[in-house]
Coordinates of N, CA and C in Angstrom, one line a residue:
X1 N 21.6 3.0 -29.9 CA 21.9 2.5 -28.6 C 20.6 2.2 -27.9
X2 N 20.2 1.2 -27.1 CA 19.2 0.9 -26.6 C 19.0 1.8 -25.4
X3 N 17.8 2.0 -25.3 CA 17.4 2.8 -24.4 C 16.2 2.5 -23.0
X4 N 16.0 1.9 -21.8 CA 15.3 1.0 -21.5 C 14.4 2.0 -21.1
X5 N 14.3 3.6 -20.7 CA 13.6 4.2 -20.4 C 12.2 4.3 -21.6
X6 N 13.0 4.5 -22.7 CA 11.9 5.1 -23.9 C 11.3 3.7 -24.4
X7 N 12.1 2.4 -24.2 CA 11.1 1.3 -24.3 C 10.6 0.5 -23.6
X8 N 10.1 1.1 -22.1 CA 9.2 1.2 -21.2 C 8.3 1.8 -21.5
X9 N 8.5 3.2 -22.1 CA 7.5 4.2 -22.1 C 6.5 4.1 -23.5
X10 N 7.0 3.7 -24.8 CA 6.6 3.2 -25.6 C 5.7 1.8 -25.3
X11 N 6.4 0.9 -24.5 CA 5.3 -0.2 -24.5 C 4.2 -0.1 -23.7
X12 N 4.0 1.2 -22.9 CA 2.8 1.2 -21.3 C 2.2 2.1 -22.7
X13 N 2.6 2.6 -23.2 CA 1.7 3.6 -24.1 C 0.9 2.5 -25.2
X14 N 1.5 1.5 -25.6 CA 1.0 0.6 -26.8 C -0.3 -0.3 -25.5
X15 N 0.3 -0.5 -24.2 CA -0.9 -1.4 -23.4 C -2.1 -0.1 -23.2
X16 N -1.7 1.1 -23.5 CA -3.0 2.0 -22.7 C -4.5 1.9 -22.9
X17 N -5.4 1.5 -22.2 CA -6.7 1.2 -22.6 C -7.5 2.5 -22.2
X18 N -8.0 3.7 -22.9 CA -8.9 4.6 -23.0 C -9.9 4.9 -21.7
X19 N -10.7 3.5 -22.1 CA -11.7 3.6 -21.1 C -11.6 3.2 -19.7
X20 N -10.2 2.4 -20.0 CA -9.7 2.0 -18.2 C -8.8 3.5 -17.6
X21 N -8.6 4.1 -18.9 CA -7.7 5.7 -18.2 C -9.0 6.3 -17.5
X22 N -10.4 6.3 -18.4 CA -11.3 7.2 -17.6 C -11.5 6.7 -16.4
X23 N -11.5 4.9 -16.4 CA -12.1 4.7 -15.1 C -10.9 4.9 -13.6
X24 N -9.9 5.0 -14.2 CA -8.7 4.8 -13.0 C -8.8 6.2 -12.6
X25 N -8.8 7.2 -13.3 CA -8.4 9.0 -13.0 C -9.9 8.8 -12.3
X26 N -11.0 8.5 -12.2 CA -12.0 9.1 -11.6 C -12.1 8.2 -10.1
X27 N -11.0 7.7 -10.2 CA -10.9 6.7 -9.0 C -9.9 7.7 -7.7
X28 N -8.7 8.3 -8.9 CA -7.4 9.1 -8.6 C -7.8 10.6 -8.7
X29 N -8.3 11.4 -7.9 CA -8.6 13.2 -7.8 C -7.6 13.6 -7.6
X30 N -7.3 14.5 -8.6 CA -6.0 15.2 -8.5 C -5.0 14.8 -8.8
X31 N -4.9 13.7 -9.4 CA -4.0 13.0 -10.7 C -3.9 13.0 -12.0
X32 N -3.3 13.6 -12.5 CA -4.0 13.8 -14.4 C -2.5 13.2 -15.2
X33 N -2.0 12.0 -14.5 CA -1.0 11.3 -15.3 C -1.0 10.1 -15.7
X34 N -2.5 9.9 -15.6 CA -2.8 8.2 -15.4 C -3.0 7.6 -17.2
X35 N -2.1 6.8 -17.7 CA -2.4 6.5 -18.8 C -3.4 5.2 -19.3
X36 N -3.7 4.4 -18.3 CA -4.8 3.4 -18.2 C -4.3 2.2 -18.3
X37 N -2.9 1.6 -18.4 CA -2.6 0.3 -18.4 C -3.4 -0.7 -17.3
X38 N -3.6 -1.7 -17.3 CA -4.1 -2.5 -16.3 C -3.1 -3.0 -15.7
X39 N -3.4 -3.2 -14.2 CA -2.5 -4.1 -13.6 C -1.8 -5.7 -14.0
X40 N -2.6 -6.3 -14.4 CA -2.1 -7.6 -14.6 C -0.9 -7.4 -15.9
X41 N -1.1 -6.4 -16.8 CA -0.3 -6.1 -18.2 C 0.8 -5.7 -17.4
X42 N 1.0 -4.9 -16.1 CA 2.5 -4.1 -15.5 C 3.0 -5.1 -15.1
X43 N 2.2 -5.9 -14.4 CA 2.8 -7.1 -13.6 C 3.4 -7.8 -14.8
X44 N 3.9 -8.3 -15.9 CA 3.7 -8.9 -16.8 C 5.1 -8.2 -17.5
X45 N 4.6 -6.7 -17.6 CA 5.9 -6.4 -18.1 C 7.2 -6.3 -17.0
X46 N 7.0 -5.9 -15.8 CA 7.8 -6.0 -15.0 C 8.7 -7.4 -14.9
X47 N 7.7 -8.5 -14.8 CA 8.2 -9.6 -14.7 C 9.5 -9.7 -16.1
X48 N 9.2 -9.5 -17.8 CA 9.9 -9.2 -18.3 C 11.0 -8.8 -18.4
X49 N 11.2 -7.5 -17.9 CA 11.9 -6.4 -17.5 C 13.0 -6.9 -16.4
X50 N 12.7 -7.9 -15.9 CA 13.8 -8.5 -14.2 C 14.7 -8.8 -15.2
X51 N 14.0 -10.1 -16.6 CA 14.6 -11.2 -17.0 C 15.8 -10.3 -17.6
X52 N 15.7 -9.5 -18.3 CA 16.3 -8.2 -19.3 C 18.1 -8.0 -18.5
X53 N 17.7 -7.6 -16.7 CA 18.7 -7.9 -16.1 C 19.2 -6.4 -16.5
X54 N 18.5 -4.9 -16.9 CA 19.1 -3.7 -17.4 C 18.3 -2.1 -16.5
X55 N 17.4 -2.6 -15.9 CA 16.8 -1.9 -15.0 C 16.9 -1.1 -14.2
X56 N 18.1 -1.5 -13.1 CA 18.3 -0.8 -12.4 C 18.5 0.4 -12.0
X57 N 19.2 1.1 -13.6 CA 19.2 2.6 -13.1 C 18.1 3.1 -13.6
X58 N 17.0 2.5 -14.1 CA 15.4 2.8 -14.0 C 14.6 3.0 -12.8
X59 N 15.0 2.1 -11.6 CA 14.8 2.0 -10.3 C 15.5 3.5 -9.6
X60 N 16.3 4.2 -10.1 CA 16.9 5.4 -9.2 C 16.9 6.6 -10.1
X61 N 15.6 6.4 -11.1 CA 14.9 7.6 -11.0 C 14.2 8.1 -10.5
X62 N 13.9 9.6 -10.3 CA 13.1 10.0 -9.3 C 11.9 10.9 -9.8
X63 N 11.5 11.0 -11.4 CA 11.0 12.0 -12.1 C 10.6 10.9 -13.1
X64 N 8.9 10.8 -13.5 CA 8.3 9.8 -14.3 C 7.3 10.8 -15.3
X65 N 7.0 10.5 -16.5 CA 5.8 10.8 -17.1 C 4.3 10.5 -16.5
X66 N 3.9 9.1 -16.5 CA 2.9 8.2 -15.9 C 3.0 7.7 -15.0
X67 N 1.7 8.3 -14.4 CA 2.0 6.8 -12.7 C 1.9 5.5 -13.0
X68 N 1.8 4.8 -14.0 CA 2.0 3.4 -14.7 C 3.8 3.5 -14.4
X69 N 4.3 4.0 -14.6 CA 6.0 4.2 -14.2 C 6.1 4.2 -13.0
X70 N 5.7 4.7 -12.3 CA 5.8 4.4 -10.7 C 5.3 3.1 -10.3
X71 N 4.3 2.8 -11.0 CA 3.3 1.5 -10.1 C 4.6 0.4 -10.9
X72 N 5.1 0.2 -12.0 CA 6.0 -0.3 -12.6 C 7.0 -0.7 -11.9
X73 N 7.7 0.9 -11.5 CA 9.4 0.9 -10.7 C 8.8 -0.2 -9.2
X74 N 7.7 0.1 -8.6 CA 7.1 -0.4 -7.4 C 7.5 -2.0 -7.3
X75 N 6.7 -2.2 -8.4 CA 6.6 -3.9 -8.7 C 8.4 -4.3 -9.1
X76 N 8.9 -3.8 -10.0 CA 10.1 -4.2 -10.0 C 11.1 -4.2 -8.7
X77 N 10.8 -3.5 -8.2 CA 11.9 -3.6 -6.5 C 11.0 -4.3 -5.5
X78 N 9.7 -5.4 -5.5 CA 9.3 -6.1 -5.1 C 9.6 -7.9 -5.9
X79 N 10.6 -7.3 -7.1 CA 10.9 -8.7 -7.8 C 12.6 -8.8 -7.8
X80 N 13.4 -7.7 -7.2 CA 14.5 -8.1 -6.6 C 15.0 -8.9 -6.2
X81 N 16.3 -9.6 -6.8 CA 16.8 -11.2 -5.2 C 18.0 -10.4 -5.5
X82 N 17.8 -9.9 -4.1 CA 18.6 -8.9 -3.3 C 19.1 -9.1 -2.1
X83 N 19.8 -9.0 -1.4 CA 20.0 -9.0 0.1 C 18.9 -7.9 0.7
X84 N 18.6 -8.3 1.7 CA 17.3 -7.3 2.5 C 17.4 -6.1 2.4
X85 N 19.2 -5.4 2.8 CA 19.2 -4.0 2.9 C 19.6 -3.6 2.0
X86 N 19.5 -4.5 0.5 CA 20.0 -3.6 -0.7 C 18.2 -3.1 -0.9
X87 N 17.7 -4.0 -0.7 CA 15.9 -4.2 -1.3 C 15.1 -2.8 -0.6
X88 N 15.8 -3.0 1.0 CA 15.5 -1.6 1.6 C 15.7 -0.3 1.0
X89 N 16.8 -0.3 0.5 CA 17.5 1.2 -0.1 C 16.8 1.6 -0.8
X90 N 16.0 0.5 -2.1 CA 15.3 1.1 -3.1 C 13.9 1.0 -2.6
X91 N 13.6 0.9 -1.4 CA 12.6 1.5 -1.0 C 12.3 2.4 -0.1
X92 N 13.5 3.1 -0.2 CA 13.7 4.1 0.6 C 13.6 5.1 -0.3
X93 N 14.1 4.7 -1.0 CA 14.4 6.1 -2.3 C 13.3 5.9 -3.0
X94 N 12.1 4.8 -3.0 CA 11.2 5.1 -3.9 C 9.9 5.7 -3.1
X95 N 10.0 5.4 -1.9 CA 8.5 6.1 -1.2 C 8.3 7.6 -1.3
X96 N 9.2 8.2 -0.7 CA 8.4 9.9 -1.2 C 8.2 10.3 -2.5
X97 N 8.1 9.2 -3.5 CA 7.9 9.4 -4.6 C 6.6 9.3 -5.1
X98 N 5.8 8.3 -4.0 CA 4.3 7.9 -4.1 C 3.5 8.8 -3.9
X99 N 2.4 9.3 -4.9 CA 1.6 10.4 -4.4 C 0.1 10.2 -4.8
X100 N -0.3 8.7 -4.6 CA -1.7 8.2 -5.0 C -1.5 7.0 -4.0
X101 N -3.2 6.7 -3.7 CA -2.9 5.4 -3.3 C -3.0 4.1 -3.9
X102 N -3.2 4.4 -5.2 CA -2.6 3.2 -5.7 C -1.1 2.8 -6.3
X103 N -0.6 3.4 -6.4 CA 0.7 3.0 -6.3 C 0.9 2.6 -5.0
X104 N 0.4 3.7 -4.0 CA 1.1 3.1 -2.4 C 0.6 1.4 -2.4
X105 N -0.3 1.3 -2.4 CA -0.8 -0.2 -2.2 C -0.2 -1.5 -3.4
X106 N -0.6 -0.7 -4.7 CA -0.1 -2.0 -5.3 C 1.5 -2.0 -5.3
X107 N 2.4 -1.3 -4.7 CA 3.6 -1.2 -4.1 C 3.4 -1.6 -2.7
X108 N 2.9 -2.1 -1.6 CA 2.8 -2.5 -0.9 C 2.8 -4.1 -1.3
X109 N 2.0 -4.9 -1.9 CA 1.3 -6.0 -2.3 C 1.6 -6.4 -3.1
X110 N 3.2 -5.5 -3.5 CA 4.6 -6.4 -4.7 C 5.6 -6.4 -3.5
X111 N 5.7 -6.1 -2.7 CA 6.8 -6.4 -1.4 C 6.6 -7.6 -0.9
X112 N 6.8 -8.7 -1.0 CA 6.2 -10.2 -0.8 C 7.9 -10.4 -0.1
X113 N 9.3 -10.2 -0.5 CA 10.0 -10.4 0.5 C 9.8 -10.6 1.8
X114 N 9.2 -8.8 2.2 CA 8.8 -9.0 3.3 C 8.3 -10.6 4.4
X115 N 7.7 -11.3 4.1 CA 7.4 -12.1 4.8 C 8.6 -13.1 5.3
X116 N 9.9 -13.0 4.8 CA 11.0 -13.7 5.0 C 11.7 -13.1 6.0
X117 N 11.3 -11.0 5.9 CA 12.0 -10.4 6.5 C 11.8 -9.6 8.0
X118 N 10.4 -10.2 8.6 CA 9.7 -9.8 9.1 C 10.3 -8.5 10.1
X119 N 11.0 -8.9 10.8 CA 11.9 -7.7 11.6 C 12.8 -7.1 11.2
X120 N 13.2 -7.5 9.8 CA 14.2 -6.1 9.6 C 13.0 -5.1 8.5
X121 N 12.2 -5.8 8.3 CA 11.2 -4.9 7.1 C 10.3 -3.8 8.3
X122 N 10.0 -4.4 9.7 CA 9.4 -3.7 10.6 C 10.4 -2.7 11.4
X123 N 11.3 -2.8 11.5 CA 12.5 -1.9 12.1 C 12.4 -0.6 11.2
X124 N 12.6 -1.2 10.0 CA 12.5 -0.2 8.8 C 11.7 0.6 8.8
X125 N 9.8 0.4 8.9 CA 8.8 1.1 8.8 C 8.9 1.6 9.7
X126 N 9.1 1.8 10.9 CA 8.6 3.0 11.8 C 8.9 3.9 11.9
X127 N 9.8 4.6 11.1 CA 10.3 5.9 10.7 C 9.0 6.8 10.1
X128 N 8.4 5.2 9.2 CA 6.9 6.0 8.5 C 6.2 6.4 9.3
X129 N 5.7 6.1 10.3 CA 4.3 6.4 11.3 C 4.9 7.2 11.9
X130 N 5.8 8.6 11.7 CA 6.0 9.5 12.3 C 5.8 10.5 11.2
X131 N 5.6 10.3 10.3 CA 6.2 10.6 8.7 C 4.9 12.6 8.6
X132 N 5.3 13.2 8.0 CA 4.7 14.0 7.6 C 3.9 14.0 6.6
X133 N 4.4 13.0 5.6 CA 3.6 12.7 4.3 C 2.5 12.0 4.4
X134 N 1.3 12.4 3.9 CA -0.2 11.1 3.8 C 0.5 10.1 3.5
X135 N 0.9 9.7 2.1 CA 1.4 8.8 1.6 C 2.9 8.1 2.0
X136 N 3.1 8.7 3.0 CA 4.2 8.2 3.6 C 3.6 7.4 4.6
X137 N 2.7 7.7 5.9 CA 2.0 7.0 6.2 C 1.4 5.9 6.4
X138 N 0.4 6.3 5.1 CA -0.1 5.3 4.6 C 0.4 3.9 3.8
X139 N 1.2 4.0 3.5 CA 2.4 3.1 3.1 C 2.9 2.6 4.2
X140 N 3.2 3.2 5.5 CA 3.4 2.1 6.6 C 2.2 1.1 6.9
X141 N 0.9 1.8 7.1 CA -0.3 1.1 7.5 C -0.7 0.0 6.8
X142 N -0.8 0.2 5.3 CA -0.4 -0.4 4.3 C 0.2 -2.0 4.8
X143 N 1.5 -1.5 4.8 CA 2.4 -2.5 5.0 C 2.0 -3.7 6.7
X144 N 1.4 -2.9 6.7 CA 0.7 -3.7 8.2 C 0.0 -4.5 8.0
X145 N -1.4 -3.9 7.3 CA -2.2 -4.5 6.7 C -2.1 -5.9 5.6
X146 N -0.6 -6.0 5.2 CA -0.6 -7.0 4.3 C 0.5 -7.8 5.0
X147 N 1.2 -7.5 5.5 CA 2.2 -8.4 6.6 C 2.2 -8.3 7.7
X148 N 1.5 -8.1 8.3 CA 2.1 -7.9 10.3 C 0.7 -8.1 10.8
X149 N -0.5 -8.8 10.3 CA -2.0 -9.6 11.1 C -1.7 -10.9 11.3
X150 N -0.2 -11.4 12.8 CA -0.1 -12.6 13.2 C -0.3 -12.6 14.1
X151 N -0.1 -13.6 15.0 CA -0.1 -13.7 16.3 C 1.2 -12.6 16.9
X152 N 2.2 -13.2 16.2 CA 3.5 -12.2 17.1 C 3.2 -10.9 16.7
X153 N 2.7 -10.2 15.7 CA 2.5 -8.7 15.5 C 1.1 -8.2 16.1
X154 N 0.0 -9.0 16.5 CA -0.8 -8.0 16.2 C -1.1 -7.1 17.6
X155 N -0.9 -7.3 19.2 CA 0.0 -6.4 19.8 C 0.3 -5.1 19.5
X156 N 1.5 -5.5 18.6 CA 2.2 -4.5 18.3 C 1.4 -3.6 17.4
X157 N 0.3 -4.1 16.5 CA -0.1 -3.3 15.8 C -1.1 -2.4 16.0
X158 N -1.9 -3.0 16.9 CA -3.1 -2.0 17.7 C -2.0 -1.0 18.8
X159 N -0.9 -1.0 18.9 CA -0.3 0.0 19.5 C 0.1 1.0 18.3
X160 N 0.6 0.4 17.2 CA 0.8 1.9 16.3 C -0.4 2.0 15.8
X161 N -1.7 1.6 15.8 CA -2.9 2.1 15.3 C -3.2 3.1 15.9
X162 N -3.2 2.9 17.6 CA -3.5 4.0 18.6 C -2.6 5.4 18.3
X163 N -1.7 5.1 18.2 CA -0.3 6.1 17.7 C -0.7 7.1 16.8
X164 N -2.0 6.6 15.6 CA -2.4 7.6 14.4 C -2.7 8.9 15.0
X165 N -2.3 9.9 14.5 CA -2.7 11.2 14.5 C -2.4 11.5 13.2
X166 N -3.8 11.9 12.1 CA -3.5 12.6 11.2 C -4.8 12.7 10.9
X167 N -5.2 14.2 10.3 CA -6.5 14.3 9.5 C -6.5 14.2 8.1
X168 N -5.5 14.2 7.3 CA -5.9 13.4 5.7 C -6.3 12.4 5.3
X169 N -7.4 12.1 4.6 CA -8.7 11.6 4.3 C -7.4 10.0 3.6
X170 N -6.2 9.4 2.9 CA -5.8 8.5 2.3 C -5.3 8.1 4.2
X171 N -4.8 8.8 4.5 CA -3.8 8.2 5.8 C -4.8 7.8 6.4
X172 N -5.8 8.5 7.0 CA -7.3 8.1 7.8 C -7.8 6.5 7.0
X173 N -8.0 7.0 5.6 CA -8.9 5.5 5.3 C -7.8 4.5 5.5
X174 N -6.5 4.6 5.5 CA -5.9 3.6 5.7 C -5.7 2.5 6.9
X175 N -5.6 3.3 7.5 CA -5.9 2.8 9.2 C -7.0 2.1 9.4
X176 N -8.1 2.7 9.1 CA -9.9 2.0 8.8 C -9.4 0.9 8.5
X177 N -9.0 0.9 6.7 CA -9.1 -0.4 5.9 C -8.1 -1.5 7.2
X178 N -7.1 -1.3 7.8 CA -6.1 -1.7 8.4 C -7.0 -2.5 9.6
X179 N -7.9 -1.5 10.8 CA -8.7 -2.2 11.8 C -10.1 -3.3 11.3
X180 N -10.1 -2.9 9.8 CA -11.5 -3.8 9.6 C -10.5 -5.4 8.8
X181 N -9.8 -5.1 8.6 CA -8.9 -7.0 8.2 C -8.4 -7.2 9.6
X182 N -8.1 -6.6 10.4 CA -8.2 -6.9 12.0 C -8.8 -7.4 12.7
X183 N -9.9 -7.3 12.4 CA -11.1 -7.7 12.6 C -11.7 -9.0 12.2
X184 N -11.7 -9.0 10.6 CA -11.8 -10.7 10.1 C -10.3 -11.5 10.5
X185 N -9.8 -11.3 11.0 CA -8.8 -12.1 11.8 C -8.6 -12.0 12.6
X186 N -8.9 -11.5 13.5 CA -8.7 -11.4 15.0 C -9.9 -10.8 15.6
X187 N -10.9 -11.2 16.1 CA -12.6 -10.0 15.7 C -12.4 -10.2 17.4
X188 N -11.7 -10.9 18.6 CA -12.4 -10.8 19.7 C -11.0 -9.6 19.8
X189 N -9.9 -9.6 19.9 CA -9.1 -8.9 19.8 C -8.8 -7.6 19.4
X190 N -9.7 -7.4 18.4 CA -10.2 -6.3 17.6 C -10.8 -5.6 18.2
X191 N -12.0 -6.0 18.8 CA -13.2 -6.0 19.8 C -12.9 -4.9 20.8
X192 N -12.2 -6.1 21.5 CA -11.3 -5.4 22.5 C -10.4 -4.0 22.0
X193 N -9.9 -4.0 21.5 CA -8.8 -2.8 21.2 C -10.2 -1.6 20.5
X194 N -11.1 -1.8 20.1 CA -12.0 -0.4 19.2 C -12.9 -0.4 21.1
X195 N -13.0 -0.9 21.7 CA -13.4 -0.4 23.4 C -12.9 0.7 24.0
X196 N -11.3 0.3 24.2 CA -10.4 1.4 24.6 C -9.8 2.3 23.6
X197 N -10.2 2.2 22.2 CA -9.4 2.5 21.5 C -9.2 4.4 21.5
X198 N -7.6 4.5 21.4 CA -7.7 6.1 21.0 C -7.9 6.8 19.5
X199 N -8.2 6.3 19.0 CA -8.3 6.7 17.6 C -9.3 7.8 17.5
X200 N -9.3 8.8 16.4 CA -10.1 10.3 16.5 C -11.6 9.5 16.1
X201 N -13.1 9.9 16.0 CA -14.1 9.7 15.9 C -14.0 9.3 14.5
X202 N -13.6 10.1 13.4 CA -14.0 9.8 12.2 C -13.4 8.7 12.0
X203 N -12.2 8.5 11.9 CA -11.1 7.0 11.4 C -11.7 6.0 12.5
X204 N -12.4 6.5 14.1 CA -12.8 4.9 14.3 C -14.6 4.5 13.9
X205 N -15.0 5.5 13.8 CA -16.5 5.3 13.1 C -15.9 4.5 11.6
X206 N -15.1 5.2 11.0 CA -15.0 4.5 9.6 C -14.4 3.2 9.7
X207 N -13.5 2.8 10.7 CA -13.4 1.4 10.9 C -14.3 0.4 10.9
X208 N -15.4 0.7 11.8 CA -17.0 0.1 12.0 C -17.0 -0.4 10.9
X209 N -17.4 0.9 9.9 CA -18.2 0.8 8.6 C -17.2 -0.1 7.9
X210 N -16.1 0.3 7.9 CA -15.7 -0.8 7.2 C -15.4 -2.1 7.5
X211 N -15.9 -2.5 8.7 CA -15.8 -3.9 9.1 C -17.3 -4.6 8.7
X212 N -17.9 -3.8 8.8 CA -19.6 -3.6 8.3 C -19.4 -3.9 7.3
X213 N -18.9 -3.6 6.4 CA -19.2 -3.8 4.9 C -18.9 -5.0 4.3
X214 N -17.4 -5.5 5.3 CA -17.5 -7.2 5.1 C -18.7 -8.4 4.9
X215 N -18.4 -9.1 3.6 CA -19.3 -9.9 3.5 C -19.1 -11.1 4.7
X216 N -17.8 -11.0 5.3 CA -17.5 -12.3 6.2 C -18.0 -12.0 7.9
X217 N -18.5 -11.3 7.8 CA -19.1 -11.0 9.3 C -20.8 -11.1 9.3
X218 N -21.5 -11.7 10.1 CA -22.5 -11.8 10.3 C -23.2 -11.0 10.4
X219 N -24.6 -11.0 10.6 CA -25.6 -10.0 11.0 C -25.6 -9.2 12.2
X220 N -25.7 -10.5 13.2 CA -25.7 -9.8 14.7 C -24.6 -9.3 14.5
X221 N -23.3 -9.7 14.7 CA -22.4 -8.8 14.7 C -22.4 -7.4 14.6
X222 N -22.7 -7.4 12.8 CA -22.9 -6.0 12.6 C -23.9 -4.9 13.1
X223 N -24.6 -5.5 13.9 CA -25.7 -4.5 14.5 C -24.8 -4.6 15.9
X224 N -24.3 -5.3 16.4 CA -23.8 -4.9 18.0 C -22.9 -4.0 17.5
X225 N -21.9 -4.1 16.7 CA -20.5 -3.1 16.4 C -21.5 -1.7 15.7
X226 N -22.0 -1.6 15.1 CA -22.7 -0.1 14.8 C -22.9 0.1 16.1
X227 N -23.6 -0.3 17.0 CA -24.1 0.0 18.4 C -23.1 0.7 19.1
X228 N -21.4 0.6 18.6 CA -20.1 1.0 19.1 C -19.9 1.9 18.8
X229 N -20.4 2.6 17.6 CA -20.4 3.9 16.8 C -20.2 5.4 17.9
X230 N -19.3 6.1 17.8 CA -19.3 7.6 18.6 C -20.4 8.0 17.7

């Protein structure tokens, strides 16, 4: 009888590349499930895996060997043609599952519906930015970050930026990464909002830096915004 679990898990095991397992775990502290597939290979098999049409009760498991199976299930319920709140469900049941940030993100950045769905996918998330989990979180900020820097969101988004309260180092850098693409698109606005901004010292110093670190921002710039530094 076919089995779509064990020939999932058989074929991420046949893509596993050694030296990309070393390089991913020293990326991931306190992850020791990483088996080293590359992204473009998951993307690849996922895409496969839609065509198959056998998936789905793959999608409502909640217990994996490899985080290549999570980053997998991620991508597959970003390749859904679903009605919105079916697409929602299985991402409701798949987030407290995330316990790295790379799953959180390359599961953010397979959600591409989203941009069809813009208010019912933002109704959805704000349950997160109350969330007790890092990675719960950060998967909202995330989601910010890659869909909601428009004109009609962005408003709204320097208000849940302000909203952050959390000291874990994934939730913290997420928000960072979040004000510095803020910044390359919206830099007088940006400007404005890191002035008054409430954010704790460390997440808004690390914002700086990481606006800093863009290659698309000029010189001056970057020496007036250090100058902003707590």
């Amino acid at each position: 009888m076919y089995n779509l679990f064990m020939d999932i898990l058989k074929r991420l095991e046949k893509e596993a590349d050694k030296n990309y397992q070393k390089f991913s775990s020293s990326l991931l502290p306190n992850i020791n499930n990483v088996l080293g597939v590359r992204l473009p290979l998951l993307r690849k098999l996922a895409k496969e895996i839609v065509k198959e049409n056998k998936f789905k009760r793959f999608l409502s498991e909640k217990k994996h060997k490899y985080m290549e199976e999570y980053m997998l299930k991620g991508m597959l319920i970003g390749l859904l043609k679903e009605p919105v709140e079916i697409i929602i469900n299985y991402i409701k049941l798949f987030v407290p599952q995330i316990d790295n940030w790379a799953v959180c993100d390359s599961f953010c950045n397979s959600l591409k519906f989203t941009k069809y769905n813009l208010k019912e996918v933002w109704d959805f998330l704000q349950q997160y930015f109350e969330s007790s989990s890092e990675y719960e979180i950060r998967f909202a900020y995330v989601m910010l970050l890659n869909y909601y820097l428009s004109d009609e969101y962005i408003d709204k988004v320097f208000c849940l930026v302000d909203k952050f309260k959390d000291d874990r180092y994934y939730a913290k850098m997420s928000v960072a990464w979040l004000v510095s693409i803020c910044y390359i698109k919206f830099p007088l606005k940006t400007e404005q909002y890191l002035q008054k901004s409430k954010l704790d010292n460390w997440t808004y110093n690390k914002s700086i830096q990481k606006i800093c670190e863009s290659l698309k921002i000029d010189k001056e710039t970057k020496i007036k915004l250090k100058r902003m530094k707590r």
